[in-house]
Short mmCIF file of C-alpha atoms in Angstrom, two decimals:
data_model
loop_
_atom_site.label_atom_id
_atom_site.label_comp_id
_atom_site.label_asym_id
_atom_site.label_seq_id
_atom_site.Cartn_x
_atom_site.Cartn_y
_atom_site.Cartn_z
CA UNK A 11 -48.59 60.23 38.59
CA UNK A 12 -46.81 63.30 39.88
CA UNK A 13 -44.34 65.07 37.67
CA UNK A 14 -45.36 63.04 34.63
CA UNK A 15 -46.37 66.25 32.88
CA UNK A 16 -43.25 68.06 34.07
CA UNK A 17 -40.68 65.60 32.74
CA UNK A 18 -41.27 63.41 29.70
CA UNK A 19 -40.13 59.80 30.43
CA UNK A 20 -37.77 60.09 27.47
CA UNK A 21 -35.68 62.39 29.65
CA UNK A 22 -35.30 60.00 32.58
CA UNK A 23 -36.01 56.36 31.69
CA UNK A 24 -32.71 55.98 29.76
CA UNK A 25 -30.60 57.58 32.49
CA UNK A 26 -32.42 55.62 35.22
CA UNK A 27 -31.71 52.19 33.71
CA UNK A 28 -28.24 53.04 32.48
CA UNK A 29 -27.47 53.80 36.13
CA UNK A 30 -28.99 50.47 37.14
CA UNK A 31 -26.75 48.54 34.76
CA UNK A 32 -23.35 50.21 35.25
CA UNK A 33 -22.63 49.09 38.85
CA UNK A 34 -24.13 45.65 38.25
CA UNK A 35 -21.80 44.90 35.35
CA UNK A 36 -18.90 46.58 37.17
CA UNK A 37 -19.21 43.92 39.88
CA UNK A 38 -20.30 40.99 37.68
CA UNK A 39 -17.85 41.38 34.79
CA UNK A 40 -15.41 44.30 34.99
CA UNK A 41 -14.10 43.36 38.46
CA UNK A 42 -13.27 39.83 37.26
CA UNK A 43 -11.34 41.19 34.29
CA UNK A 44 -9.44 43.62 36.52
CA UNK A 45 -8.54 40.88 39.01
CA UNK A 46 -7.45 38.59 36.15
CA UNK A 47 -5.11 41.31 34.92
CA UNK A 48 -3.76 41.66 38.46
CA UNK A 49 -2.89 37.95 38.51
CA UNK A 50 -5.57 36.71 40.92
CA UNK A 51 -6.38 32.98 40.35
CA UNK A 52 -9.79 32.02 38.91
CA UNK A 53 -10.98 30.30 42.08
CA UNK A 54 -10.08 33.17 44.40
CA UNK A 55 -11.55 35.95 42.29
CA UNK A 56 -14.83 34.07 41.77
CA UNK A 57 -15.08 33.34 45.50
CA UNK A 58 -14.96 37.02 46.36
CA UNK A 59 -17.01 38.52 43.53
CA UNK A 60 -19.53 35.71 44.05
CA UNK A 61 -19.91 36.63 47.72
CA UNK A 62 -20.58 40.25 46.72
CA UNK A 63 -23.42 38.97 44.55
CA UNK A 64 -25.34 38.02 47.69
CA UNK A 65 -26.39 41.68 47.94
CA UNK A 66 -28.82 41.06 45.06
CA UNK A 67 -29.98 37.81 46.67
CA UNK A 68 -31.05 39.40 49.95
CA UNK A 69 -32.29 42.78 48.73
CA UNK A 70 -36.00 41.80 49.13
CA UNK A 71 -35.41 41.59 52.88
CA UNK A 72 -34.73 45.31 53.26
CA UNK A 73 -36.71 46.59 50.27
CA UNK A 74 -39.97 47.32 52.19
CA UNK A 75 -38.11 49.59 54.62
CA UNK A 76 -37.34 52.00 51.78
CA UNK A 77 -40.99 53.06 52.06
CA UNK A 78 -39.92 55.01 55.15
CA UNK A 79 -38.00 57.48 52.94
CA UNK A 80 -40.08 60.42 51.71
CA UNK A 81 -39.68 59.61 48.00
CA UNK A 82 -38.21 57.00 45.69
CA UNK A 83 -36.37 59.76 43.79
CA UNK A 84 -34.37 60.56 46.92
CA UNK A 85 -33.33 56.92 47.32
CA UNK A 86 -32.44 56.56 43.63
CA UNK A 87 -30.31 59.70 43.38
CA UNK A 88 -28.57 59.08 46.73
CA UNK A 89 -27.48 55.57 45.79
CA UNK A 90 -26.42 56.63 42.31
CA UNK A 91 -24.08 59.25 43.75
CA UNK A 92 -22.97 57.00 46.62
CA UNK A 93 -22.41 54.08 44.22
CA UNK A 94 -20.33 56.36 42.00
CA UNK A 95 -18.18 57.40 44.94
CA UNK A 96 -17.67 53.73 45.85
CA UNK A 97 -16.62 52.91 42.27
CA UNK A 98 -14.13 55.75 42.53
CA UNK A 99 -13.08 54.19 45.82
CA UNK A 100 -12.07 51.03 43.93
CA UNK A 101 -9.66 53.16 41.88
CA UNK A 102 -8.24 54.59 45.11
CA UNK A 103 -8.01 51.13 46.71
CA UNK A 104 -5.81 49.91 43.86
CA UNK A 105 -3.07 52.22 45.10
CA UNK A 106 -2.97 50.68 48.59
CA UNK A 107 -0.43 48.04 49.71
CA UNK A 108 -3.39 45.90 50.83
CA UNK A 109 -5.12 46.59 47.51
CA UNK A 110 -7.01 43.30 47.24
CA UNK A 111 -8.83 43.60 50.58
CA UNK A 112 -9.49 47.29 49.95
CA UNK A 113 -10.92 46.60 46.48
CA UNK A 114 -13.18 43.85 47.79
CA UNK A 115 -14.44 46.15 50.53
CA UNK A 116 -15.26 48.92 48.06
CA UNK A 117 -16.85 46.49 45.58
CA UNK A 118 -19.01 45.12 48.41
CA UNK A 119 -20.27 48.66 49.04
CA UNK A 120 -20.92 49.02 45.30
CA UNK A 121 -22.96 45.80 45.39
CA UNK A 122 -25.07 46.80 48.39
CA UNK A 123 -25.62 50.27 46.94
CA UNK A 124 -26.58 48.91 43.51
CA UNK A 125 -28.95 46.28 44.91
CA UNK A 126 -30.73 48.91 47.01
CA UNK A 127 -30.85 51.28 44.04
CA UNK A 128 -32.51 48.53 41.96
CA UNK A 129 -35.45 48.38 44.37
CA UNK A 130 -36.16 52.11 44.28
CA UNK A 131 -35.39 52.32 40.55
CA UNK A 132 -38.05 49.77 39.56
CA UNK A 133 -40.47 51.16 42.13
CA UNK A 134 -40.10 54.68 40.75
CA UNK A 135 -40.73 53.44 37.21
CA UNK A 136 -43.89 51.57 38.25
CA UNK A 137 -45.40 54.33 40.39
CA UNK A 138 -44.55 57.22 38.05
CA UNK A 139 -46.05 55.74 34.87
CA UNK A 140 -49.53 54.45 34.12
CA UNK A 141 -49.95 51.00 32.57
CA UNK A 142 -49.91 52.36 29.02
CA UNK A 143 -46.61 54.18 29.52
CA UNK A 144 -45.14 51.27 31.50
CA UNK A 145 -45.67 49.09 28.44
CA UNK A 146 -44.53 51.87 26.08
CA UNK A 147 -41.17 52.34 27.79
CA UNK A 148 -40.57 48.74 28.88
CA UNK A 149 -38.32 48.19 25.87
CA UNK A 150 -36.31 51.26 26.83
CA UNK A 151 -35.52 49.81 30.28
CA UNK A 152 -33.93 46.68 28.82
CA UNK A 153 -32.19 48.61 26.06
CA UNK A 154 -30.42 51.03 28.38
CA UNK A 155 -29.67 48.41 31.03
CA UNK A 156 -27.92 46.43 28.30
CA UNK A 157 -26.32 49.62 26.97
CA UNK A 158 -24.45 49.55 30.28
CA UNK A 159 -23.31 46.03 29.47
CA UNK A 160 -22.25 47.11 25.98
CA UNK A 161 -20.19 49.94 27.49
CA UNK A 162 -18.61 48.03 30.38
CA UNK A 163 -17.78 44.82 28.51
CA UNK A 164 -16.99 46.55 25.23
CA UNK A 165 -15.72 50.12 25.26
CA UNK A 166 -14.37 50.02 28.82
CA UNK A 167 -12.43 46.79 28.29
CA UNK A 168 -11.04 48.14 25.02
CA UNK A 169 -9.90 51.23 26.91
CA UNK A 170 -8.45 49.12 29.73
CA UNK A 171 -6.54 47.01 27.22
CA UNK A 172 -5.09 50.13 25.59
CA UNK A 173 -3.94 51.61 28.89
CA UNK A 174 -2.58 48.26 30.14
CA UNK A 175 -0.15 48.33 27.21
CA UNK A 176 0.74 52.02 27.43
CA UNK A 177 0.59 52.81 31.16
CA UNK A 178 0.52 49.48 33.01
CA UNK A 179 -2.15 47.37 34.69
CA UNK A 180 -2.80 49.41 37.85
CA UNK A 181 -3.04 52.82 36.10
CA UNK A 182 -5.29 51.27 33.43
CA UNK A 183 -7.87 49.99 35.89
CA UNK A 184 -7.57 53.10 38.04
CA UNK A 185 -8.66 55.15 35.03
CA UNK A 186 -11.49 52.73 34.19
CA UNK A 187 -13.01 52.78 37.67
CA UNK A 188 -12.64 56.56 37.82
CA UNK A 189 -14.63 56.73 34.58
CA UNK A 190 -17.32 54.43 35.99
CA UNK A 191 -17.49 56.41 39.21
CA UNK A 192 -17.68 59.72 37.37
CA UNK A 193 -20.47 58.44 35.14
CA UNK A 194 -22.53 57.29 38.11
CA UNK A 195 -22.12 60.58 39.97
CA UNK A 196 -23.03 62.50 36.80
CA UNK A 197 -26.12 60.34 36.31
CA UNK A 198 -27.12 60.89 39.94
CA UNK A 199 -26.86 64.66 39.55
CA UNK A 200 -28.74 64.60 36.25
CA UNK A 201 -31.48 62.39 37.66
CA UNK A 202 -31.81 64.77 40.58
CA UNK A 203 -33.18 67.17 37.96
CA UNK A 204 -34.92 64.77 35.60
CA UNK A 205 -36.69 62.16 37.73
CA UNK A 206 -40.29 62.45 38.93
CA UNK A 207 -40.57 62.75 42.71
CA UNK A 208 -42.44 59.44 43.25
CA UNK A 209 -43.48 60.20 46.82
CA UNK A 210 -43.97 57.25 49.12
CA UNK A 211 -47.47 57.06 50.51
CA UNK A 212 -47.53 57.82 54.22
CA UNK A 213 -50.17 56.01 56.32
CA UNK A 214 -50.64 55.05 59.93
CA UNK A 215 -48.84 51.78 59.13
CA UNK A 216 -45.79 53.48 57.64
CA UNK A 217 -43.36 52.67 60.40
CA UNK A 218 -40.57 50.17 60.85
CA UNK A 219 -42.54 47.85 63.14
CA UNK A 220 -45.54 47.63 60.80
CA UNK A 221 -43.31 47.07 57.78
CA UNK A 222 -41.41 44.33 59.63
CA UNK A 223 -44.71 42.57 60.38
CA UNK A 224 -45.76 42.80 56.74
CA UNK A 225 -42.38 41.51 55.60
CA UNK A 226 -42.72 38.53 57.93
CA UNK A 227 -46.12 37.73 56.43
CA UNK A 228 -44.74 38.09 52.89
CA UNK A 229 -41.99 35.57 53.69
CA UNK A 230 -44.37 33.12 55.39
CA UNK A 231 -46.86 33.27 52.51
CA UNK A 232 -44.09 32.78 49.96
CA UNK A 233 -42.95 29.51 51.54
CA UNK A 234 -46.57 28.36 51.94
CA UNK A 235 -47.12 28.42 48.18
CA UNK A 236 -47.95 24.96 46.80
CA UNK A 237 -44.86 23.34 45.29
CA UNK A 238 -42.59 26.26 46.21
CA UNK A 239 -39.61 24.09 47.16
CA UNK A 240 -39.66 22.34 43.80
CA UNK A 241 -39.85 25.76 42.13
CA UNK A 242 -36.84 26.95 44.14
CA UNK A 243 -34.83 23.89 43.06
CA UNK A 244 -35.85 24.48 39.44
CA UNK A 245 -34.83 28.16 39.51
CA UNK A 246 -31.45 27.37 41.07
CA UNK A 247 -30.69 24.46 38.72
CA UNK A 248 -31.71 26.55 35.70
CA UNK A 249 -28.63 28.68 36.31
CA UNK A 250 -26.19 25.81 36.97
CA UNK A 251 -24.47 25.76 33.60
CA UNK A 252 -25.04 29.38 32.60
CA UNK A 253 -23.60 30.81 35.84
CA UNK A 254 -20.41 28.79 35.48
CA UNK A 255 -19.91 29.74 31.84
CA UNK A 256 -20.57 33.43 32.48
CA UNK A 257 -18.02 33.33 35.31
CA UNK A 258 -15.25 31.31 33.65
CA UNK A 259 -15.80 32.01 29.93
CA UNK A 260 -14.30 35.52 29.88
CA UNK A 261 -11.38 34.32 32.05
CA UNK A 262 -10.75 31.43 29.64
CA UNK A 263 -10.42 33.96 26.82
CA UNK A 264 -7.72 35.79 28.80
CA UNK A 265 -5.86 32.69 30.02
CA UNK A 266 -2.44 31.96 28.49
CA UNK A 267 -2.54 29.45 25.64
CA UNK A 268 -0.07 27.10 27.36
CA UNK A 269 -2.56 26.93 30.26
CA UNK A 270 -5.46 25.99 27.98
CA UNK A 271 -6.86 29.46 27.27
CA UNK A 272 -6.94 31.59 24.15
CA UNK A 273 -4.44 34.22 25.28
CA UNK A 274 -6.54 37.22 24.28
CA UNK A 275 -5.72 40.67 25.57
CA UNK A 276 -8.16 42.70 27.65
CA UNK A 277 -8.96 44.81 24.57
CA UNK A 278 -9.63 41.73 22.42
CA UNK A 279 -12.03 40.36 25.04
CA UNK A 280 -13.81 43.71 24.94
CA UNK A 281 -13.98 43.55 21.17
CA UNK A 282 -15.62 40.11 20.99
CA UNK A 283 -17.66 39.99 24.20
CA UNK A 284 -18.83 43.55 24.52
CA UNK A 285 -19.73 44.15 20.88
CA UNK A 286 -20.87 41.15 18.81
CA UNK A 287 -21.57 39.14 21.98
CA UNK A 288 -23.87 41.78 23.45
CA UNK A 289 -25.69 42.28 20.15
CA UNK A 290 -26.24 38.51 19.84
CA UNK A 291 -27.58 38.42 23.40
CA UNK A 292 -30.10 41.20 22.70
CA UNK A 293 -31.30 39.56 19.49
CA UNK A 294 -31.61 36.22 21.28
CA UNK A 295 -33.63 37.78 24.11
CA UNK A 296 -36.14 39.30 21.70
CA UNK A 297 -36.40 36.10 19.66
CA UNK A 298 -36.85 34.00 22.82
CA UNK A 299 -39.77 36.16 23.92
CA UNK A 300 -41.58 35.77 20.61
CA UNK A 301 -40.82 32.04 20.51
CA UNK A 302 -42.29 31.48 23.98
CA UNK A 303 -45.31 33.63 23.21
CA UNK A 304 -45.94 31.47 20.12
CA UNK A 305 -45.55 28.07 21.82
CA UNK A 306 -46.52 28.85 25.47
CA UNK A 307 -44.12 28.37 28.37
CA UNK A 308 -45.10 24.72 28.93
CA UNK A 309 -44.28 23.69 25.37
CA UNK A 310 -41.25 25.97 25.01
CA UNK A 311 -39.44 25.41 28.31
CA UNK A 312 -37.33 22.41 27.26
CA UNK A 313 -36.22 24.20 24.09
CA UNK A 314 -35.35 27.27 26.14
CA UNK A 315 -33.23 25.23 28.55
CA UNK A 316 -31.43 23.59 25.63
CA UNK A 317 -30.88 27.03 24.05
CA UNK A 318 -29.12 28.25 27.20
CA UNK A 319 -26.90 25.19 27.51
CA UNK A 320 -26.22 23.50 24.15
CA UNK A 321 -24.38 26.50 22.63
CA UNK A 322 -21.82 26.07 25.42
CA UNK A 323 -20.31 23.46 23.13
CA UNK A 324 -18.80 26.53 21.44
CA UNK A 325 -16.55 27.02 24.46
CA UNK A 326 -15.53 23.37 24.40
CA UNK A 327 -14.57 23.64 20.72
CA UNK A 328 -12.64 26.84 21.39
CA UNK A 329 -10.76 25.12 24.23
CA UNK A 330 -10.05 22.08 22.02
CA UNK A 331 -8.90 23.85 18.84
CA UNK A 332 -7.61 27.09 20.45
CA UNK A 333 -8.09 29.22 17.32
CA UNK A 334 -6.22 32.49 16.92
CA UNK A 335 -8.56 34.16 14.42
CA UNK A 336 -10.60 36.77 16.28
CA UNK A 337 -13.44 36.46 13.75
CA UNK A 338 -13.83 32.72 14.50
CA UNK A 339 -13.73 33.35 18.24
CA UNK A 340 -16.30 36.14 17.91
CA UNK A 341 -18.61 33.93 15.83
CA UNK A 342 -18.46 31.13 18.42
CA UNK A 343 -19.19 33.53 21.27
CA UNK A 344 -22.09 35.05 19.33
CA UNK A 345 -23.72 31.62 19.11
CA UNK A 346 -23.28 31.11 22.85
CA UNK A 347 -24.60 34.57 23.76
CA UNK A 348 -27.57 34.26 21.39
CA UNK A 349 -28.54 30.98 23.06
CA UNK A 350 -28.11 32.51 26.51
CA UNK A 351 -30.39 35.44 25.65
CA UNK A 352 -32.92 33.22 23.87
CA UNK A 353 -33.30 30.69 26.67
CA UNK A 354 -33.05 32.94 29.72
CA UNK A 355 -36.50 34.29 28.88
CA UNK A 356 -37.86 30.95 30.12
CA UNK A 357 -36.65 31.53 33.67
CA UNK A 358 -38.07 35.07 33.81
CA UNK A 359 -41.48 33.89 32.60
CA UNK A 360 -41.45 30.92 34.97
CA UNK A 361 -41.00 33.27 37.92
CA UNK A 362 -43.68 35.65 36.64
CA UNK A 363 -46.30 33.09 35.65
CA UNK A 364 -45.70 30.17 38.04
CA UNK A 365 -44.04 31.49 41.22
CA UNK A 366 -45.30 35.06 41.66
CA UNK A 367 -49.11 34.80 41.19
CA UNK A 368 -51.27 35.01 44.29
CA UNK A 369 -51.11 37.13 47.39
CA UNK A 370 -48.22 39.64 47.50
CA UNK A 371 -47.52 39.07 43.81
CA UNK A 372 -45.03 41.92 43.39
CA UNK A 373 -43.08 41.06 46.53
CA UNK A 374 -43.04 37.36 45.67
CA UNK A 375 -41.64 38.09 42.22
CA UNK A 376 -38.87 40.02 43.96
CA UNK A 377 -38.18 37.00 46.18
CA UNK A 378 -38.07 34.78 43.10
CA UNK A 379 -35.47 37.06 41.49
CA UNK A 380 -33.45 36.82 44.70
CA UNK A 381 -33.51 33.03 44.41
CA UNK A 382 -32.52 33.39 40.75
CA UNK A 383 -29.50 35.43 41.83
CA UNK A 384 -28.77 32.84 44.53
CA UNK A 385 -28.53 30.19 41.81
CA UNK A 386 -25.99 32.34 39.97
CA UNK A 387 -23.94 33.08 43.08
CA UNK A 388 -23.82 29.48 44.33
CA UNK A 389 -22.45 28.13 41.06
CA UNK A 390 -20.16 31.13 40.52
CA UNK A 391 -18.59 30.64 43.94
CA UNK A 392 -17.24 27.19 43.07
CA UNK A 393 -16.79 27.57 39.30
CA UNK A 394 -13.12 28.52 39.67
CA UNK A 395 -12.38 25.50 41.89
CA UNK A 396 -14.08 23.14 39.42
CA UNK A 397 -12.25 24.68 36.46
CA UNK A 398 -8.86 24.36 38.15
CA UNK A 399 -9.61 20.75 39.08
CA UNK A 400 -10.82 19.72 35.60
CA UNK A 401 -8.98 22.03 33.21
CA UNK A 402 -10.80 24.14 30.67
CA UNK A 403 -11.82 21.41 28.20
CA UNK A 404 -13.33 19.09 30.78
CA UNK A 405 -14.84 22.03 32.62
CA UNK A 406 -16.92 22.98 29.56
CA UNK A 407 -18.08 19.35 29.26
CA UNK A 408 -19.11 19.47 32.92
CA UNK A 409 -21.06 22.66 32.28
CA UNK A 410 -23.15 20.95 29.60
CA UNK A 411 -23.79 17.97 31.90
CA UNK A 412 -25.18 20.45 34.45
CA UNK A 413 -28.12 21.06 32.10
CA UNK A 414 -29.43 17.51 32.40
CA UNK A 415 -31.13 17.74 35.84
CA UNK A 416 -33.07 20.94 35.06
CA UNK A 417 -34.07 19.63 31.61
CA UNK A 418 -35.55 16.50 33.21
CA UNK A 419 -37.22 18.48 36.00
CA UNK A 420 -38.84 20.84 33.50
CA UNK A 421 -40.82 17.92 32.09
CA UNK A 422 -42.05 16.76 35.50
CA UNK A 423 -43.31 19.96 37.13
CA UNK A 424 -46.25 22.26 36.27
CA UNK A 425 -45.57 25.29 34.09
CA UNK A 426 -48.65 27.15 35.30
CA UNK A 427 -49.39 28.65 38.71
CA UNK A 428 -50.75 26.16 41.23
CA UNK A 429 -54.08 27.00 42.93
CA UNK A 430 -53.60 29.23 45.97
CA UNK A 431 -55.11 28.41 49.38
CA UNK A 432 -58.66 29.79 49.60
CA UNK A 433 -57.84 32.33 52.30
CA UNK A 434 -55.42 34.14 50.02
CA UNK A 435 -56.67 37.01 47.90
CA UNK A 436 -54.83 37.54 44.61
CA UNK A 437 -54.19 41.20 45.32
CA UNK A 438 -50.80 42.83 45.17
CA UNK A 439 -49.87 44.34 48.51
CA UNK A 440 -48.26 47.65 47.75
CA UNK A 441 -46.94 48.12 51.29
CA UNK A 442 -44.74 45.08 50.72
CA UNK A 443 -43.52 46.16 47.31
CA UNK A 444 -40.05 44.71 46.97
CA UNK A 445 -38.76 46.18 43.74
#
């Protein structure tokens, strides 16, 4: 546990996971709000930001090759600084005549950088702390990752809304992405001082060819797991409704009232989504964990699926009544975000307890999270097309219908790990660690 005595985790765990969250939410949420302000249609903006999300889907494929770098700290700090420069590049791209293509190119680099950073970030945390400290600071990782969400969807959108009114749309988002880029570069420089070294273990097998062979075996063993294809379908369907709501919901809030939206400003979206919405999500996540621990995953899973999807009726009611009171809108969104946080725990535990166990447990959990992201990306890609075809009211009805297949499937499939083939040993293969 090198450097553990040199730097207390309190000095680096917060900065490490804040840096993990900022670029993720910049791509997942902030970019959509920027493109909405620039007049890009819902279908087009979700197509492109959805495609960028594939970086998180495929990151397990290149994660083992990061073992070739001398230390995880080097990977983490490099991609924090590089990611910050790319976020600043988005601000620069906004000034170009071909701004849309330039922004998408820079955001794609942000996505690849952030996905690669995630691998080394989690690996550094695991290898630098013993089990006691891993458990001790686990709450800090989620807190500061979501602090990034609180900042990007709250304070940053409030700031963008202010500058949109005073300076114009392009200067407003130029400033916002400069702030994001500056924060990431500053975090990279700080973490260059604060982080433990987390050296990668060098052995005779630490070479690209050996790692490629191990990766191939990891992939083969993953798809040999009993019932894996049913598990993949379940993971993807779990995100069907949630992915569409998370993609279209914030755009619905911004849409003009004569087009079926609520006509909120960028700042108002930041006020309701990034403040009360984020707090409700955090409370829901904690409550969902305790609820599942009390009932067990098998007994809780249907309730968790319903928790993710039933509160989406709040969006339908907002689209039907189109209230103007920000307090009413905020209350409705808090219900939806609480349910999202409460129920999403079920998917995380399903991947941990049902999909990952067995040979290459750590790597297979990483593959499961890639499939989870695939579910989000697939439904995000087409959410704008469906919304335009149906209109907002019918779209939110469709979203709730999307919960039916996964709810039925949850009652037909096992909620415990299936027995592994006898030739597999239940040991985690560190050489194939995939973040």
